Coordinates of C-alpha atoms in Angstrom, one line a residue:
M1 CA -219.3 59.1 54.6
S2 CA -219.9 60.7 51.2
P3 CA -222.9 62.9 50.6
A4 CA -224.4 60.4 48.3
G5 CA -223.9 57.6 50.7
G6 CA -225.4 59.6 53.5
V7 CA -228.5 60.6 51.6
L8 CA -229.0 57.0 50.4
T9 CA -228.6 55.7 54.0
A10 CA -230.9 58.4 55.3
V11 CA -233.6 57.5 52.8
L12 CA -233.4 53.8 53.6
A13 CA -233.5 54.6 57.3
L14 CA -236.8 56.5 57.2
P15 CA -239.4 55.2 59.8
R16 CA -241.9 52.8 58.5
A17 CA -245.6 53.7 58.4
D18 CA -246.5 50.7 60.5
G19 CA -244.4 51.8 63.4
E20 CA -241.8 49.1 62.9
P21 CA -238.1 50.1 63.3
P22 CA -236.6 51.6 60.2
V23 CA -234.7 49.4 57.7
T24 CA -231.1 50.3 57.3
V25 CA -228.8 49.1 54.5
P26 CA -225.1 49.4 54.6
R27 CA -223.5 51.8 52.0
D28 CA -222.0 49.2 49.6
P29 CA -225.1 47.0 49.3
A30 CA -227.1 50.1 48.9
R31 CA -224.9 51.4 46.1
E32 CA -225.0 48.0 44.3
A33 CA -228.8 48.0 44.6
A34 CA -229.0 51.4 43.1
R35 CA -226.7 50.5 40.3
R36 CA -228.9 47.5 39.5
E37 CA -232.0 49.6 39.5
L38 CA -230.5 52.3 37.3
S39 CA -229.2 49.7 34.8
K40 CA -232.7 48.7 33.9
R41 CA -233.8 49.3 30.3
M42 CA -236.6 51.7 31.2
Y43 CA -234.0 54.3 32.4
H44 CA -232.0 54.2 29.1
E45 CA -234.7 54.3 26.4
N46 CA -233.8 57.9 25.4
D47 CA -230.0 57.5 25.5
P48 CA -228.1 58.2 22.3
N49 CA -227.0 55.1 20.3
L50 CA -223.4 54.1 19.7
L51 CA -223.1 56.1 16.5
Q52 CA -224.4 59.3 18.1
R53 CA -222.1 58.9 21.1
A54 CA -219.1 58.4 18.7
L55 CA -220.1 61.5 16.7
N56 CA -220.5 63.6 19.9
A57 CA -217.1 62.5 21.1
F58 CA -215.6 63.3 17.7
W59 CA -217.1 66.8 17.6
E60 CA -216.0 67.4 21.2
W61 CA -212.5 66.5 20.2
I62 CA -212.6 68.8 17.2
D63 CA -213.9 71.6 19.4
K64 CA -211.1 71.1 21.9
L65 CA -208.5 70.9 19.0
L66 CA -209.8 74.1 17.4
G67 CA -209.9 75.8 20.8
A68 CA -206.3 74.9 21.5
A69 CA -205.2 76.0 18.0
S70 CA -207.0 79.3 18.2
T71 CA -205.3 79.9 21.6
A72 CA -201.9 79.3 20.1
T73 CA -202.5 81.2 16.9
P74 CA -201.9 84.9 16.7
G75 CA -205.2 86.7 16.4
G76 CA -207.2 83.9 18.0
G77 CA -210.1 82.3 16.1
L78 CA -209.8 84.9 13.3
G79 CA -206.2 84.2 12.7
L80 CA -206.9 80.4 12.6
L81 CA -209.6 81.0 10.0
V82 CA -207.2 83.0 7.8
I83 CA -204.6 80.2 8.0
V84 CA -207.2 77.6 7.0
L85 CA -208.5 79.6 4.1
T86 CA -205.0 80.3 2.9
A87 CA -204.1 76.6 3.0
A88 CA -207.3 75.7 1.1
A89 CA -206.5 78.3 -1.5
L90 CA -203.0 76.9 -2.0
V91 CA -204.3 73.3 -2.3
G92 CA -206.9 74.5 -4.9
A93 CA -204.2 76.4 -6.9
L94 CA -201.9 73.3 -7.0
W95 CA -204.7 71.0 -8.0
W96 CA -205.8 73.4 -10.8
R97 CA -202.2 73.8 -12.0
L98 CA -201.0 70.2 -11.8
G99 CA -204.3 68.3 -12.2
S100 CA -204.9 64.9 -10.6
P101 CA -201.8 62.8 -9.8
R102 CA -200.1 61.1 -12.7
R103 CA -200.7 57.4 -12.9
T104 CA -197.5 55.4 -12.2
P105 CA -198.2 52.0 -13.7
T106 CA -198.6 51.7 -17.5
S107 CA -201.9 50.6 -18.8
A108 CA -202.6 47.2 -20.3
V109 CA -205.6 48.3 -22.3
P110 CA -205.3 48.0 -26.1
L111 CA -204.6 51.2 -28.1
F112 CA -207.1 50.5 -30.8
D113 CA -210.7 49.4 -30.8
D114 CA -212.2 46.6 -32.8
R115 CA -212.8 48.6 -36.0
P116 CA -209.5 49.2 -37.9
R117 CA -209.0 52.6 -39.4
S118 CA -206.2 54.1 -41.4
A119 CA -203.8 56.7 -40.2
A120 CA -205.5 59.3 -42.4
E121 CA -208.8 58.5 -40.8
H122 CA -207.4 58.8 -37.3
R123 CA -205.8 62.2 -38.2
A124 CA -209.1 63.5 -39.6
A125 CA -210.9 62.4 -36.4
A126 CA -208.2 64.1 -34.3
E127 CA -208.4 67.4 -36.2
A128 CA -212.2 67.3 -35.9
H129 CA -212.0 66.9 -32.1
A130 CA -209.4 69.6 -31.9
A131 CA -211.6 72.0 -33.8
R132 CA -214.3 71.5 -31.1
N133 CA -211.7 71.8 -28.3
H134 CA -212.2 68.2 -27.3
W135 CA -208.5 67.8 -26.5
N136 CA -208.6 64.5 -24.7
R137 CA -210.2 62.8 -27.7
A138 CA -207.9 64.7 -30.1
V139 CA -204.8 63.4 -28.3
Q140 CA -206.2 59.8 -28.3
E141 CA -206.9 59.9 -32.0
R142 CA -203.6 61.5 -32.9
M143 CA -201.6 58.9 -31.0
R144 CA -203.6 56.2 -32.8
A145 CA -202.7 57.9 -36.1
V146 CA -199.0 57.9 -35.1
V147 CA -199.0 54.1 -34.4
R148 CA -201.1 53.3 -37.4
S149 CA -198.8 55.3 -39.7
L150 CA -195.8 53.3 -38.4
E151 CA -197.7 50.1 -39.1
E152 CA -198.5 51.3 -42.6
R153 CA -194.9 52.0 -43.2
A154 CA -194.0 48.5 -41.9
L155 CA -192.0 50.1 -39.1
L156 CA -194.3 48.3 -36.7
D157 CA -195.9 44.9 -37.2
P158 CA -199.7 45.2 -37.0
R159 CA -200.6 43.5 -33.8
P160 CA -204.0 43.5 -32.1
G161 CA -204.0 44.4 -28.4
R162 CA -200.9 46.5 -28.5
T163 CA -200.8 49.3 -25.9
A164 CA -199.4 52.8 -26.4
D165 CA -196.4 52.1 -24.2
E166 CA -195.6 48.9 -26.1
A167 CA -195.9 50.8 -29.5
A168 CA -193.6 53.6 -28.2
A169 CA -191.0 51.1 -27.0
E170 CA -191.0 49.1 -30.3
A171 CA -191.0 52.2 -32.5
G172 CA -188.1 53.7 -30.5
R173 CA -185.8 50.8 -31.7
T174 CA -186.2 51.8 -35.4
L175 CA -186.6 55.5 -34.7
P176 CA -184.1 56.1 -32.0
A177 CA -183.9 59.9 -32.6
H178 CA -187.5 60.1 -31.4
T179 CA -187.5 57.6 -28.5
D180 CA -188.1 60.1 -25.8
R181 CA -190.8 61.9 -27.7
L182 CA -192.6 58.6 -28.4
R183 CA -192.5 57.6 -24.7
A184 CA -193.8 61.1 -23.7
A185 CA -196.6 60.7 -26.3
A186 CA -197.6 57.3 -24.8
R187 CA -197.6 58.8 -21.3
D188 CA -199.9 61.6 -22.5
F189 CA -202.2 59.1 -24.1
D190 CA -202.3 57.0 -20.9
D191 CA -202.9 60.0 -18.7
V192 CA -205.9 61.3 -20.6
T193 CA -207.3 57.8 -21.3
Y194 CA -206.8 56.0 -18.0
G195 CA -205.3 58.5 -15.6
G196 CA -208.2 61.1 -15.3
R197 CA -206.1 64.0 -16.6
T198 CA -207.3 66.7 -18.9
A199 CA -205.3 67.5 -22.0
G200 CA -204.8 71.0 -23.4
P201 CA -204.0 72.3 -26.9
E202 CA -200.3 72.3 -26.2
T203 CA -200.4 68.5 -25.6
Y204 CA -202.2 67.9 -28.8
H205 CA -200.0 70.2 -30.9
R206 CA -196.9 68.5 -29.4
L207 CA -198.2 65.1 -30.5
A208 CA -199.3 66.4 -34.0
Q209 CA -195.7 67.8 -34.5
L210 CA -194.3 64.4 -33.5
D211 CA -196.6 62.8 -36.1
Q212 CA -195.4 65.1 -38.8
D213 CA -191.7 64.6 -37.9
L214 CA -192.0 60.8 -37.9
E215 CA -193.5 61.0 -41.4
R216 CA -190.2 62.7 -42.6
T217 CA -187.9 60.4 -40.6
K218 CA -186.1 57.5 -42.1
P219 CA -185.9 54.4 -39.9
V220 CA -182.6 53.0 -38.6
L221 CA -182.6 49.3 -39.7
A222 CA -180.9 46.6 -37.6
N223 CA -178.3 45.9 -40.3
S224 CA -177.5 49.5 -41.0
S225 CA -173.9 50.6 -40.7
P226 CA -172.9 53.2 -38.1
R227 CA -172.5 55.8 -41.0
T228 CA -176.0 55.0 -42.2
A229 CA -177.5 55.3 -38.7
H230 CA -175.6 58.6 -38.2
S231 CA -177.1 59.9 -41.5
A232 CA -180.6 58.9 -40.5
H233 CA -180.1 60.6 -37.2
Q234 CA -179.0 63.8 -38.9
G235 CA -182.0 63.6 -41.3
A236 CA -184.4 63.3 -38.3
A237 CA -182.8 66.4 -36.7
E238 CA -183.3 68.6 -39.8

């Protein structure tokens, strides 16, 4: 007989006050009766709720995990703390250096707003933002200046709703010497506009240089001969 069963049987077998023989209950029925009694709501009013029990179990698991890690780490708990702080510092340094992850899909949001402006107006706005170190807005306005300039030169058909990626792809067909730079400029525009990245002065100056180079570049027309296309390519490289 277990101690609990013996105590329970002993309690149930106490002599009655009226002198009648004591009432004895077998172990299993007594255990079931006790279980039913203890399952009553009055005994569980102060028990933690499901969320509290889950949190307690979680923190117990974390405590066991850290205890096991500190045991296996040279230097114990202090060594584990040094490792955690070093890892956090590395993650912070990478985040500061690389920024938020680049967005993979291209954006479908139009490049221009509803109010049309000239390339000169977009360039002036870009320079004003750059003078105040507002590099994101400066990059946006300079990319708009690039595309508007190509439209003004009839190298792109003016089309509402065009995205930066579409403009770069279309312009690359008539300005093949700058295809890669146009695509990179479109990615920079998308990154700062929709990808949550922060531009710097080097991004803006790279885009401004592209704008200036495109102004001096002659387009390669579809009916141009190979010699004409080669001459245009040499002119772009100068």
